[in-house]
Short mmCIF file of N, CA and C in Angstrom, two decimals:
data_model
loop_
_atom_site.label_atom_id
_atom_site.label_comp_id
_atom_site.label_asym_id
_atom_site.label_seq_id
_atom_site.Cartn_x
_atom_site.Cartn_y
_atom_site.Cartn_z
N MET A 5 68.51 -152.56 23.34
CA MET A 5 68.09 -151.09 23.34
C MET A 5 67.79 -150.79 24.74
N PRO A 6 67.91 -149.71 25.79
CA PRO A 6 67.43 -149.62 26.78
C PRO A 6 66.25 -149.08 26.77
N PRO A 7 65.17 -149.27 28.09
CA PRO A 7 63.71 -148.99 28.11
C PRO A 7 63.79 -147.33 28.12
N SER A 8 62.52 -146.86 27.57
CA SER A 8 62.62 -145.23 27.54
C SER A 8 61.57 -145.23 28.64
N PRO A 9 61.56 -143.71 29.15
CA PRO A 9 60.60 -143.52 30.52
C PRO A 9 59.25 -143.93 29.97
N ASP A 10 59.00 -143.61 28.60
CA ASP A 10 57.20 -143.73 28.44
C ASP A 10 57.21 -145.80 28.70
N ASP A 11 58.16 -146.38 28.69
CA ASP A 11 57.86 -147.88 28.84
C ASP A 11 57.51 -148.53 30.48
N TYR A 12 58.07 -147.53 31.20
CA TYR A 12 57.92 -147.61 32.60
C TYR A 12 56.71 -146.73 33.19
N VAL A 13 56.18 -147.57 34.04
CA VAL A 13 54.75 -147.14 34.89
C VAL A 13 54.88 -147.18 36.48
N GLU A 14 55.04 -146.09 37.03
CA GLU A 14 55.32 -146.42 38.30
C GLU A 14 54.05 -146.90 39.16
N LEU A 15 54.07 -147.92 39.92
CA LEU A 15 52.52 -148.47 40.07
C LEU A 15 52.75 -148.22 41.68
N ARG A 16 53.74 -147.87 42.62
CA ARG A 16 53.28 -147.57 43.88
C ARG A 16 53.94 -146.15 44.25
N VAL A 17 53.17 -145.60 43.97
CA VAL A 17 53.21 -143.68 44.24
C VAL A 17 52.16 -143.52 45.39
N ARG A 18 52.60 -142.79 46.57
CA ARG A 18 51.88 -142.37 47.73
C ARG A 18 51.74 -140.65 47.49
N SER A 19 50.99 -140.35 47.68
CA SER A 19 50.88 -138.77 47.87
C SER A 19 50.74 -138.38 49.29
N ALA A 20 50.78 -136.99 49.50
CA ALA A 20 50.51 -136.23 51.06
C ALA A 20 49.36 -136.88 51.82
N PHE A 21 48.44 -137.38 50.94
CA PHE A 21 47.13 -137.92 51.68
C PHE A 21 47.56 -139.41 52.41
N SER A 22 48.71 -139.93 52.01
CA SER A 22 49.32 -140.78 52.81
C SER A 22 49.85 -140.61 54.13
N PHE A 23 49.39 -139.76 54.98
CA PHE A 23 50.07 -139.12 56.15
C PHE A 23 51.26 -139.97 56.77
N LEU A 24 52.52 -139.18 56.63
CA LEU A 24 53.52 -139.69 57.36
C LEU A 24 54.40 -140.57 56.17
N GLU A 25 53.73 -140.99 55.16
CA GLU A 25 54.33 -142.19 54.19
C GLU A 25 54.40 -141.45 53.08
N GLY A 26 53.80 -140.28 52.40
CA GLY A 26 54.22 -139.44 51.22
C GLY A 26 54.25 -138.10 51.55
N ALA A 27 54.84 -137.34 50.85
CA ALA A 27 55.01 -135.82 50.94
C ALA A 27 54.45 -134.98 49.67
N SER A 28 54.36 -135.34 48.57
CA SER A 28 54.27 -134.60 47.70
C SER A 28 52.54 -134.47 47.28
N ASN A 29 52.03 -133.31 46.86
CA ASN A 29 50.93 -133.09 46.36
C ASN A 29 50.89 -134.41 45.14
N PRO A 30 49.33 -134.22 44.62
CA PRO A 30 49.12 -135.23 43.53
C PRO A 30 49.57 -134.45 42.37
N GLU A 31 49.25 -133.24 42.22
CA GLU A 31 49.77 -132.58 41.39
C GLU A 31 51.47 -132.40 40.70
N ASP A 32 52.03 -132.37 42.34
CA ASP A 32 53.46 -132.45 41.93
C ASP A 32 53.91 -133.69 41.28
N LEU A 33 53.31 -134.71 41.87
CA LEU A 33 53.79 -136.10 41.36
C LEU A 33 53.47 -136.16 39.83
N VAL A 34 52.30 -135.55 39.25
CA VAL A 34 52.27 -135.59 38.11
C VAL A 34 52.88 -134.95 37.14
N GLU A 35 53.10 -133.65 37.62
CA GLU A 35 54.06 -132.70 36.87
C GLU A 35 55.20 -133.44 36.59
N GLN A 36 55.99 -134.00 37.59
CA GLN A 36 57.40 -134.62 37.49
C GLN A 36 57.29 -135.88 36.80
N ALA A 37 56.28 -136.61 37.01
CA ALA A 37 55.97 -137.87 35.90
C ALA A 37 56.23 -137.24 34.38
N ALA A 38 55.40 -136.20 34.40
CA ALA A 38 55.12 -135.81 32.71
C ALA A 38 56.63 -135.38 32.31
N ARG A 39 57.35 -134.52 33.27
CA ARG A 39 58.74 -134.22 32.88
C ARG A 39 59.58 -134.88 32.51
N CYS A 40 59.74 -136.29 33.07
CA CYS A 40 60.28 -137.41 33.07
C CYS A 40 59.87 -138.15 31.67
N GLY A 41 59.00 -137.84 30.99
CA GLY A 41 58.58 -138.15 29.87
C GLY A 41 57.52 -139.62 30.03
N HIS A 42 56.89 -139.89 31.16
CA HIS A 42 56.33 -141.15 31.63
C HIS A 42 54.89 -140.75 30.66
N ARG A 43 54.02 -141.65 30.45
CA ARG A 43 52.82 -141.55 29.69
C ARG A 43 51.78 -142.03 31.05
N ALA A 44 52.22 -142.81 31.64
CA ALA A 44 50.89 -143.07 32.85
C ALA A 44 51.73 -143.08 33.84
N LEU A 45 50.56 -143.17 35.25
CA LEU A 45 51.20 -143.05 36.82
C LEU A 45 49.99 -143.73 37.50
N ALA A 46 50.50 -144.32 38.66
CA ALA A 46 49.50 -144.88 39.19
C ALA A 46 49.38 -144.33 40.77
N LEU A 47 48.76 -143.74 41.30
CA LEU A 47 48.35 -143.13 42.63
C LEU A 47 47.73 -144.10 43.62
N GLY A 48 48.31 -144.69 44.95
CA GLY A 48 47.64 -145.21 45.69
C GLY A 48 47.97 -145.10 47.35
N ASP A 49 47.33 -143.99 47.77
CA ASP A 49 47.36 -143.81 49.13
C ASP A 49 46.87 -144.91 49.97
N ARG A 50 47.56 -144.80 51.30
CA ARG A 50 47.02 -145.67 52.22
C ARG A 50 45.63 -145.80 52.57
N ASP A 51 44.83 -146.63 52.49
CA ASP A 51 43.61 -146.66 53.13
C ASP A 51 42.34 -145.63 52.74
N GLY A 52 42.54 -144.96 51.60
CA GLY A 52 41.94 -144.09 51.11
C GLY A 52 42.26 -143.81 49.79
N VAL A 53 41.19 -142.77 49.17
CA VAL A 53 41.27 -142.06 47.92
C VAL A 53 41.10 -140.67 47.68
N SER A 54 41.34 -139.88 48.61
CA SER A 54 41.20 -138.69 48.97
C SER A 54 41.94 -137.94 47.75
N GLY A 55 43.36 -138.17 47.62
CA GLY A 55 44.10 -137.65 46.45
C GLY A 55 43.55 -137.83 45.24
N LEU A 56 42.87 -138.87 44.95
CA LEU A 56 42.52 -139.27 43.54
C LEU A 56 41.93 -137.93 42.51
N PRO A 57 40.81 -137.12 43.44
CA PRO A 57 40.20 -136.20 42.28
C PRO A 57 41.43 -135.22 41.84
N ARG A 58 42.26 -134.97 42.85
CA ARG A 58 43.19 -134.04 42.29
C ARG A 58 44.29 -134.74 41.60
N PHE A 59 44.81 -135.84 41.69
CA PHE A 59 45.33 -136.85 40.68
C PHE A 59 45.00 -136.73 39.39
N HIS A 60 43.53 -137.08 39.24
CA HIS A 60 42.76 -137.16 38.23
C HIS A 60 42.91 -135.80 36.97
N GLN A 61 42.43 -134.77 37.97
CA GLN A 61 42.65 -133.95 37.28
C GLN A 61 43.79 -133.07 36.77
N ALA A 62 44.87 -133.15 37.55
CA ALA A 62 46.48 -133.13 37.09
C ALA A 62 46.71 -134.02 35.91
N SER A 63 46.38 -135.32 36.14
CA SER A 63 46.74 -135.98 34.89
C SER A 63 46.24 -135.54 33.53
N ARG A 64 44.95 -135.68 33.75
CA ARG A 64 44.26 -135.16 32.11
C ARG A 64 44.94 -133.84 31.75
N ALA A 65 45.11 -132.73 32.45
CA ALA A 65 45.75 -131.61 32.03
C ALA A 65 47.26 -132.01 31.71
N ALA A 66 47.82 -132.94 32.02
CA ALA A 66 49.18 -133.15 31.68
C ALA A 66 49.17 -134.28 30.41
N GLY A 67 47.99 -134.78 30.26
CA GLY A 67 48.31 -135.57 29.17
C GLY A 67 48.64 -137.26 29.58
N LEU A 68 48.77 -137.11 30.86
CA LEU A 68 49.19 -138.68 31.59
C LEU A 68 47.90 -139.52 31.61
N ARG A 69 47.85 -140.68 31.59
CA ARG A 69 46.98 -141.76 31.89
C ARG A 69 47.07 -142.02 33.32
N PRO A 70 46.02 -141.59 34.04
CA PRO A 70 46.18 -142.17 35.68
C PRO A 70 45.56 -143.33 35.88
N ILE A 71 46.07 -143.89 36.73
CA ILE A 71 45.72 -145.16 37.27
C ILE A 71 45.53 -145.17 38.74
N PHE A 72 44.45 -145.47 38.79
CA PHE A 72 43.62 -145.46 40.18
C PHE A 72 43.69 -146.79 41.21
N GLY A 73 44.05 -146.37 42.41
CA GLY A 73 44.28 -147.32 43.40
C GLY A 73 44.33 -146.95 44.84
N ALA A 74 44.61 -147.98 45.82
CA ALA A 74 44.92 -147.79 47.12
C ALA A 74 45.67 -148.82 47.81
N GLU A 75 46.16 -148.47 48.89
CA GLU A 75 47.09 -149.45 49.58
C GLU A 75 46.06 -150.03 50.81
N VAL A 76 45.52 -151.07 50.82
CA VAL A 76 44.57 -151.25 52.09
C VAL A 76 45.29 -152.02 52.93
N THR A 77 44.60 -151.75 54.05
CA THR A 77 45.58 -152.44 55.19
C THR A 77 44.71 -153.75 55.45
N LEU A 78 45.11 -154.70 55.70
CA LEU A 78 44.25 -155.84 56.22
C LEU A 78 44.13 -156.26 57.73
N GLU A 79 43.40 -157.28 58.02
CA GLU A 79 43.15 -157.58 59.40
C GLU A 79 44.29 -158.03 60.43
N ASP A 80 45.62 -158.56 59.45
CA ASP A 80 46.71 -158.99 60.22
C ASP A 80 47.81 -157.94 59.75
N GLY A 81 47.30 -156.61 59.76
CA GLY A 81 48.05 -155.80 59.48
C GLY A 81 49.00 -155.51 58.42
N GLU A 82 49.10 -156.43 57.36
CA GLU A 82 49.53 -156.62 56.20
C GLU A 82 48.77 -155.49 55.17
N ARG A 83 49.53 -154.93 54.42
CA ARG A 83 48.89 -154.08 53.41
C ARG A 83 49.19 -154.69 52.01
N LEU A 84 48.18 -154.25 51.16
CA LEU A 84 47.87 -154.63 49.70
C LEU A 84 47.53 -153.70 49.09
N ARG A 85 48.46 -153.59 47.72
CA ARG A 85 47.89 -152.51 46.97
C ARG A 85 47.08 -152.92 46.00
N LEU A 86 45.80 -152.05 45.57
CA LEU A 86 44.90 -152.72 44.77
C LEU A 86 44.65 -151.52 43.74
N LEU A 87 45.09 -151.98 42.51
CA LEU A 87 44.69 -150.91 41.45
C LEU A 87 43.43 -151.32 40.71
N VAL A 88 42.95 -149.97 40.36
CA VAL A 88 41.38 -150.27 39.51
C VAL A 88 41.52 -150.46 38.17
N GLU A 89 40.68 -151.41 37.40
CA GLU A 89 40.74 -152.18 36.26
C GLU A 89 39.54 -151.50 35.49
N SER A 90 38.37 -151.22 36.39
CA SER A 90 37.10 -151.02 35.72
C SER A 90 36.33 -149.98 36.48
N PRO A 91 35.25 -149.44 35.93
CA PRO A 91 34.20 -149.06 37.22
C PRO A 91 33.66 -149.83 38.11
N THR A 92 33.47 -151.21 37.99
CA THR A 92 33.22 -152.14 39.11
C THR A 92 34.31 -152.08 39.72
N GLY A 93 35.76 -152.19 39.62
CA GLY A 93 36.76 -152.01 40.07
C GLY A 93 36.64 -150.93 41.16
N TRP A 94 36.48 -149.72 40.63
CA TRP A 94 36.39 -148.49 41.39
C TRP A 94 35.18 -148.54 42.66
N GLN A 95 34.07 -149.06 42.17
CA GLN A 95 33.27 -149.13 43.21
C GLN A 95 33.73 -150.05 44.42
N ASN A 96 34.21 -151.43 43.73
CA ASN A 96 34.64 -152.38 45.01
C ASN A 96 35.60 -151.82 45.81
N LEU A 97 36.73 -150.84 45.20
CA LEU A 97 37.55 -150.26 46.18
C LEU A 97 37.01 -149.41 47.08
N CYS A 98 36.30 -148.68 46.57
CA CYS A 98 35.52 -147.72 47.51
C CYS A 98 34.66 -148.42 48.67
N GLN A 99 34.10 -149.76 48.29
CA GLN A 99 33.40 -150.39 49.36
C GLN A 99 34.40 -150.82 50.32
N LEU A 100 35.36 -151.32 49.62
CA LEU A 100 36.73 -152.29 50.54
C LEU A 100 36.90 -150.97 51.52
N LEU A 101 37.45 -149.88 51.32
CA LEU A 101 37.98 -148.74 52.01
C LEU A 101 36.88 -148.26 53.09
N THR A 102 35.46 -148.28 52.77
CA THR A 102 34.59 -147.83 53.49
C THR A 102 34.32 -149.03 54.57
N ARG A 103 34.29 -150.21 54.17
CA ARG A 103 34.07 -151.41 55.15
C ARG A 103 35.49 -151.16 56.15
N GLY A 104 36.71 -151.06 55.76
CA GLY A 104 37.68 -151.17 56.40
C GLY A 104 37.70 -149.96 57.47
N GLN A 105 37.02 -148.84 57.14
CA GLN A 105 37.02 -147.72 58.25
C GLN A 105 35.66 -147.74 59.14
N ALA A 106 35.10 -148.56 58.96
CA ALA A 106 33.65 -148.40 59.45
C ALA A 106 33.94 -148.80 61.06
N GLY A 107 33.54 -147.88 61.86
CA GLY A 107 33.67 -148.27 63.48
C GLY A 107 34.75 -148.34 63.95
N ARG A 108 35.68 -147.51 62.95
CA ARG A 108 37.30 -147.96 63.62
C ARG A 108 37.91 -146.56 63.76
N PRO A 109 38.58 -146.37 64.98
CA PRO A 109 39.10 -144.65 65.23
C PRO A 109 39.92 -144.51 63.80
N LYS A 110 40.40 -143.23 63.35
CA LYS A 110 41.02 -142.67 62.57
C LYS A 110 42.23 -143.18 62.29
N GLY A 111 42.91 -143.93 61.31
CA GLY A 111 44.06 -144.46 60.98
C GLY A 111 44.33 -145.67 61.37
N GLU A 112 43.29 -146.46 61.92
CA GLU A 112 43.10 -147.93 62.23
C GLU A 112 42.38 -148.81 61.24
N ALA A 113 42.22 -148.59 60.01
CA ALA A 113 41.36 -149.24 58.87
C ALA A 113 41.90 -150.86 58.91
N ALA A 114 41.02 -151.60 58.49
CA ALA A 114 41.51 -152.83 58.47
C ALA A 114 40.29 -153.92 57.75
N VAL A 115 40.85 -154.19 56.73
CA VAL A 115 39.77 -155.01 55.77
C VAL A 115 39.94 -156.51 55.73
N ALA A 116 39.07 -157.24 56.07
CA ALA A 116 38.75 -158.64 56.30
C ALA A 116 38.86 -159.19 54.84
N ASP A 117 39.67 -160.72 55.05
CA ASP A 117 39.81 -161.33 53.71
C ASP A 117 38.46 -161.43 52.98
N ILE A 118 37.35 -161.76 53.70
CA ILE A 118 36.00 -161.90 53.23
C ILE A 118 35.62 -160.81 52.46
N ALA A 119 35.83 -159.57 53.04
CA ALA A 119 35.49 -158.53 52.28
C ALA A 119 36.12 -158.34 50.91
N LEU A 120 37.60 -158.62 51.04
CA LEU A 120 38.31 -158.78 49.60
C LEU A 120 37.65 -159.42 48.83
N GLU A 121 37.23 -160.90 49.06
CA GLU A 121 36.62 -161.90 48.06
C GLU A 121 35.19 -161.11 47.55
N GLU A 122 34.51 -160.71 48.28
CA GLU A 122 33.17 -160.21 48.12
C GLU A 122 33.50 -159.03 47.13
N HIS A 123 34.55 -158.38 46.73
CA HIS A 123 34.79 -157.02 46.18
C HIS A 123 35.88 -157.34 45.57
N ALA A 124 36.41 -158.15 45.29
CA ALA A 124 37.74 -158.47 44.05
C ALA A 124 37.64 -158.00 42.68
N ALA A 125 36.21 -158.16 42.51
CA ALA A 125 36.26 -157.67 40.81
C ALA A 125 36.70 -156.65 40.35
N GLY A 126 37.19 -156.67 39.25
CA GLY A 126 37.65 -155.39 38.73
C GLY A 126 39.03 -154.54 39.29
N LEU A 127 39.80 -155.47 40.03
CA LEU A 127 40.83 -154.94 40.88
C LEU A 127 41.81 -155.91 40.68
N THR A 128 43.46 -155.37 40.53
CA THR A 128 44.40 -156.15 40.51
C THR A 128 45.31 -155.82 41.76
N ALA A 129 45.77 -157.07 42.25
CA ALA A 129 46.60 -156.81 43.77
C ALA A 129 47.96 -156.87 43.04
N LEU A 130 48.78 -155.91 43.74
CA LEU A 130 50.30 -155.86 43.84
C LEU A 130 50.58 -156.23 45.25
N VAL A 131 51.43 -157.46 45.27
CA VAL A 131 51.64 -158.05 46.52
C VAL A 131 53.22 -157.54 46.50
N HIS A 132 53.48 -156.83 47.82
CA HIS A 132 55.06 -156.34 48.00
C HIS A 132 55.77 -157.21 48.07
N GLY A 133 56.63 -157.48 47.11
CA GLY A 133 57.91 -158.47 47.23
C GLY A 133 59.25 -158.13 48.10
N ASP A 134 59.00 -157.86 49.57
CA ASP A 134 59.80 -157.59 50.44
C ASP A 134 60.06 -158.52 51.02
N ALA A 135 60.80 -158.36 52.27
CA ALA A 135 61.57 -159.53 53.39
C ALA A 135 60.35 -160.13 53.95
N ARG A 136 59.24 -159.35 53.88
CA ARG A 136 57.98 -160.17 54.86
C ARG A 136 57.19 -160.83 53.77
N LEU A 137 57.70 -160.99 52.60
CA LEU A 137 56.55 -161.96 51.50
C LEU A 137 56.96 -163.50 52.04
N THR A 138 55.80 -164.05 51.85
CA THR A 138 55.92 -165.77 52.10
C THR A 138 54.97 -166.28 50.95
N PRO A 139 55.25 -167.43 50.89
CA PRO A 139 54.22 -168.06 50.06
C PRO A 139 52.73 -167.96 50.59
N ALA A 140 52.30 -168.31 51.73
CA ALA A 140 51.14 -168.15 52.44
C ALA A 140 50.38 -166.92 51.84
N HIS A 141 51.35 -165.63 52.24
CA HIS A 141 50.99 -164.61 51.80
C HIS A 141 50.36 -164.19 50.54
N LEU A 142 51.30 -164.95 49.47
CA LEU A 142 50.92 -164.73 48.31
C LEU A 142 49.83 -165.37 47.91
N ASP A 143 49.66 -166.63 48.68
CA ASP A 143 48.62 -167.64 48.17
C ASP A 143 47.54 -166.88 48.53
N ARG A 144 47.21 -166.27 49.57
CA ARG A 144 46.04 -165.57 50.09
C ARG A 144 45.42 -164.75 48.68
N SER A 145 46.29 -164.03 48.31
CA SER A 145 46.07 -163.08 46.92
C SER A 145 45.57 -163.66 45.73
N LEU A 146 46.19 -164.92 45.46
CA LEU A 146 46.00 -165.85 44.55
C LEU A 146 44.46 -166.31 44.84
N GLY A 147 44.15 -166.80 46.01
CA GLY A 147 42.66 -167.58 46.11
C GLY A 147 41.91 -166.54 45.97
N ILE A 148 42.04 -165.01 46.16
CA ILE A 148 40.98 -164.00 45.71
C ILE A 148 41.09 -163.46 44.55
N PHE A 149 42.30 -163.24 44.01
CA PHE A 149 42.42 -162.16 42.64
C PHE A 149 42.61 -163.50 41.64
N GLY A 150 42.99 -164.66 41.94
CA GLY A 150 43.69 -165.30 40.65
C GLY A 150 44.82 -164.71 40.11
N ARG A 151 45.31 -165.94 39.17
CA ARG A 151 46.74 -165.37 38.59
C ARG A 151 46.79 -164.18 37.63
N ALA A 152 45.71 -164.14 37.19
CA ALA A 152 45.91 -163.08 35.96
C ALA A 152 45.76 -161.74 36.50
N ARG A 153 45.26 -161.70 38.00
CA ARG A 153 45.04 -160.26 38.49
C ARG A 153 46.11 -160.24 39.97
N THR A 154 46.94 -160.95 40.18
CA THR A 154 48.06 -160.76 41.22
C THR A 154 49.30 -160.75 40.70
N TRP A 155 50.09 -159.87 41.06
CA TRP A 155 51.71 -159.44 40.91
C TRP A 155 52.44 -159.40 42.23
N VAL A 156 53.40 -159.77 41.99
CA VAL A 156 54.61 -159.44 43.26
C VAL A 156 55.05 -158.15 42.50
N ASP A 157 55.37 -157.24 43.28
CA ASP A 157 56.04 -156.03 42.87
C ASP A 157 57.51 -156.00 43.65
N VAL A 158 58.56 -155.76 43.13
CA VAL A 158 59.83 -155.89 43.68
C VAL A 158 60.57 -154.41 43.31
N CYS A 159 61.46 -154.01 44.23
CA CYS A 159 62.15 -152.70 44.04
C CYS A 159 63.72 -153.12 44.58
N ARG A 160 64.35 -152.57 43.89
CA ARG A 160 65.66 -152.71 44.03
C ARG A 160 66.26 -151.60 45.25
N SER A 161 67.22 -151.96 46.29
CA SER A 161 67.11 -151.51 47.14
C SER A 161 68.74 -151.10 47.35
N PHE A 162 69.93 -151.68 46.42
CA PHE A 162 71.17 -151.54 46.26
C PHE A 162 71.77 -151.67 47.71
N GLU A 163 71.20 -152.58 48.76
CA GLU A 163 71.76 -153.07 49.88
C GLU A 163 71.57 -154.71 49.75
N ARG A 164 72.65 -155.17 50.55
CA ARG A 164 72.65 -156.59 50.38
C ARG A 164 71.34 -157.31 50.78
N GLN A 165 70.70 -156.81 52.03
CA GLN A 165 69.98 -157.88 52.40
C GLN A 165 68.70 -157.40 51.43
N GLY A 166 68.48 -156.15 50.91
CA GLY A 166 67.46 -155.89 50.23
C GLY A 166 67.63 -156.67 48.97
N GLU A 167 68.64 -156.99 48.40
CA GLU A 167 68.70 -157.56 47.18
C GLU A 167 68.54 -159.25 47.42
N ALA A 168 68.79 -159.79 48.51
CA ALA A 168 68.54 -160.92 48.55
C ALA A 168 67.09 -161.18 48.90
N ALA A 169 66.30 -160.04 49.54
CA ALA A 169 64.88 -160.16 49.70
C ALA A 169 64.31 -160.18 48.27
N LEU A 170 64.67 -159.23 47.49
CA LEU A 170 64.05 -159.24 45.94
C LEU A 170 64.18 -160.53 45.28
N ARG A 171 65.47 -161.23 45.27
CA ARG A 171 65.45 -162.55 44.58
C ARG A 171 64.60 -163.56 45.20
N ARG A 172 64.70 -163.65 46.68
CA ARG A 172 63.71 -164.33 47.14
C ARG A 172 62.16 -164.18 46.98
N ALA A 173 61.91 -162.94 46.78
CA ALA A 173 60.48 -162.65 46.47
C ALA A 173 60.13 -162.99 45.02
N ALA A 174 61.31 -162.73 44.25
CA ALA A 174 60.89 -163.53 42.76
C ALA A 174 60.86 -164.90 42.44
N ALA A 175 61.50 -165.36 43.41
CA ALA A 175 61.57 -166.99 43.36
C ALA A 175 60.12 -167.31 43.91
N ILE A 176 59.73 -167.15 45.08
CA ILE A 176 58.35 -167.03 45.61
C ILE A 176 57.43 -167.14 44.26
N ALA A 177 57.40 -166.03 43.80
CA ALA A 177 56.63 -165.60 42.60
C ALA A 177 56.43 -166.49 41.57
N GLU A 178 57.91 -167.06 41.08
CA GLU A 178 57.96 -167.72 39.88
C GLU A 178 57.33 -169.10 40.40
N ARG A 179 57.69 -169.86 41.59
CA ARG A 179 57.06 -170.93 41.91
C ARG A 179 55.44 -170.91 41.86
N ALA A 180 55.12 -169.85 42.32
CA ALA A 180 53.51 -170.00 42.11
C ALA A 180 52.78 -169.63 40.82
N GLY A 181 53.75 -169.16 40.04
CA GLY A 181 53.32 -168.86 38.73
C GLY A 181 52.93 -167.55 38.37
N VAL A 182 53.64 -166.63 39.40
CA VAL A 182 52.81 -165.20 39.59
C VAL A 182 53.68 -164.29 38.48
N GLY A 183 53.30 -163.38 38.13
CA GLY A 183 54.33 -162.32 37.43
C GLY A 183 54.96 -161.22 38.22
N VAL A 184 56.00 -160.91 38.03
CA VAL A 184 56.65 -159.90 38.79
C VAL A 184 56.93 -158.74 38.10
N LEU A 185 56.80 -157.45 38.72
CA LEU A 185 56.78 -156.16 38.28
C LEU A 185 57.81 -155.40 39.15
N ALA A 186 58.52 -154.57 38.07
CA ALA A 186 59.62 -153.69 38.97
C ALA A 186 58.89 -152.45 39.49
N THR A 187 59.08 -152.01 40.79
CA THR A 187 58.67 -150.69 40.93
C THR A 187 59.60 -150.13 41.63
N GLY A 188 59.34 -148.63 41.84
CA GLY A 188 60.52 -147.68 42.26
C GLY A 188 60.22 -147.41 43.79
#
């Protein structure tokens, strides 16, 4: 039996609050997800949570379960999507974002690994399974978040190179004993 829309939760959504990377307002994203029959949706904008209040309000009105998160930029320029599991996770995500932006020009946030270690509780890490994924990159997340809270997410690109990267990322995840999630 094919999966129904309510079996799938998109975990890599960005809104217009991810300047130059997302285009839709949080309310429009929720409306479309509800129209498609989804029960939940995750919003994780780049280096901030500015869209989450509107996302939360729209999700409640539409009967969708909101999943809060952010895509944080690390000191080496890589990005890591963090999803909130609990009130402690929310507090830690806000602390990470604040520390990553403190003393830096707008748009140049960078979170240090030590800060991730200090504020990992209550957060789940989604490591993007694209062509840049390496075992060392995955090991860094595993060392901070552990196997239970680290996932590799992959997305079909329908291009030969993209499919090869997807299979490679899934193999890296399997060797590390990490689960793989499908995202859009």
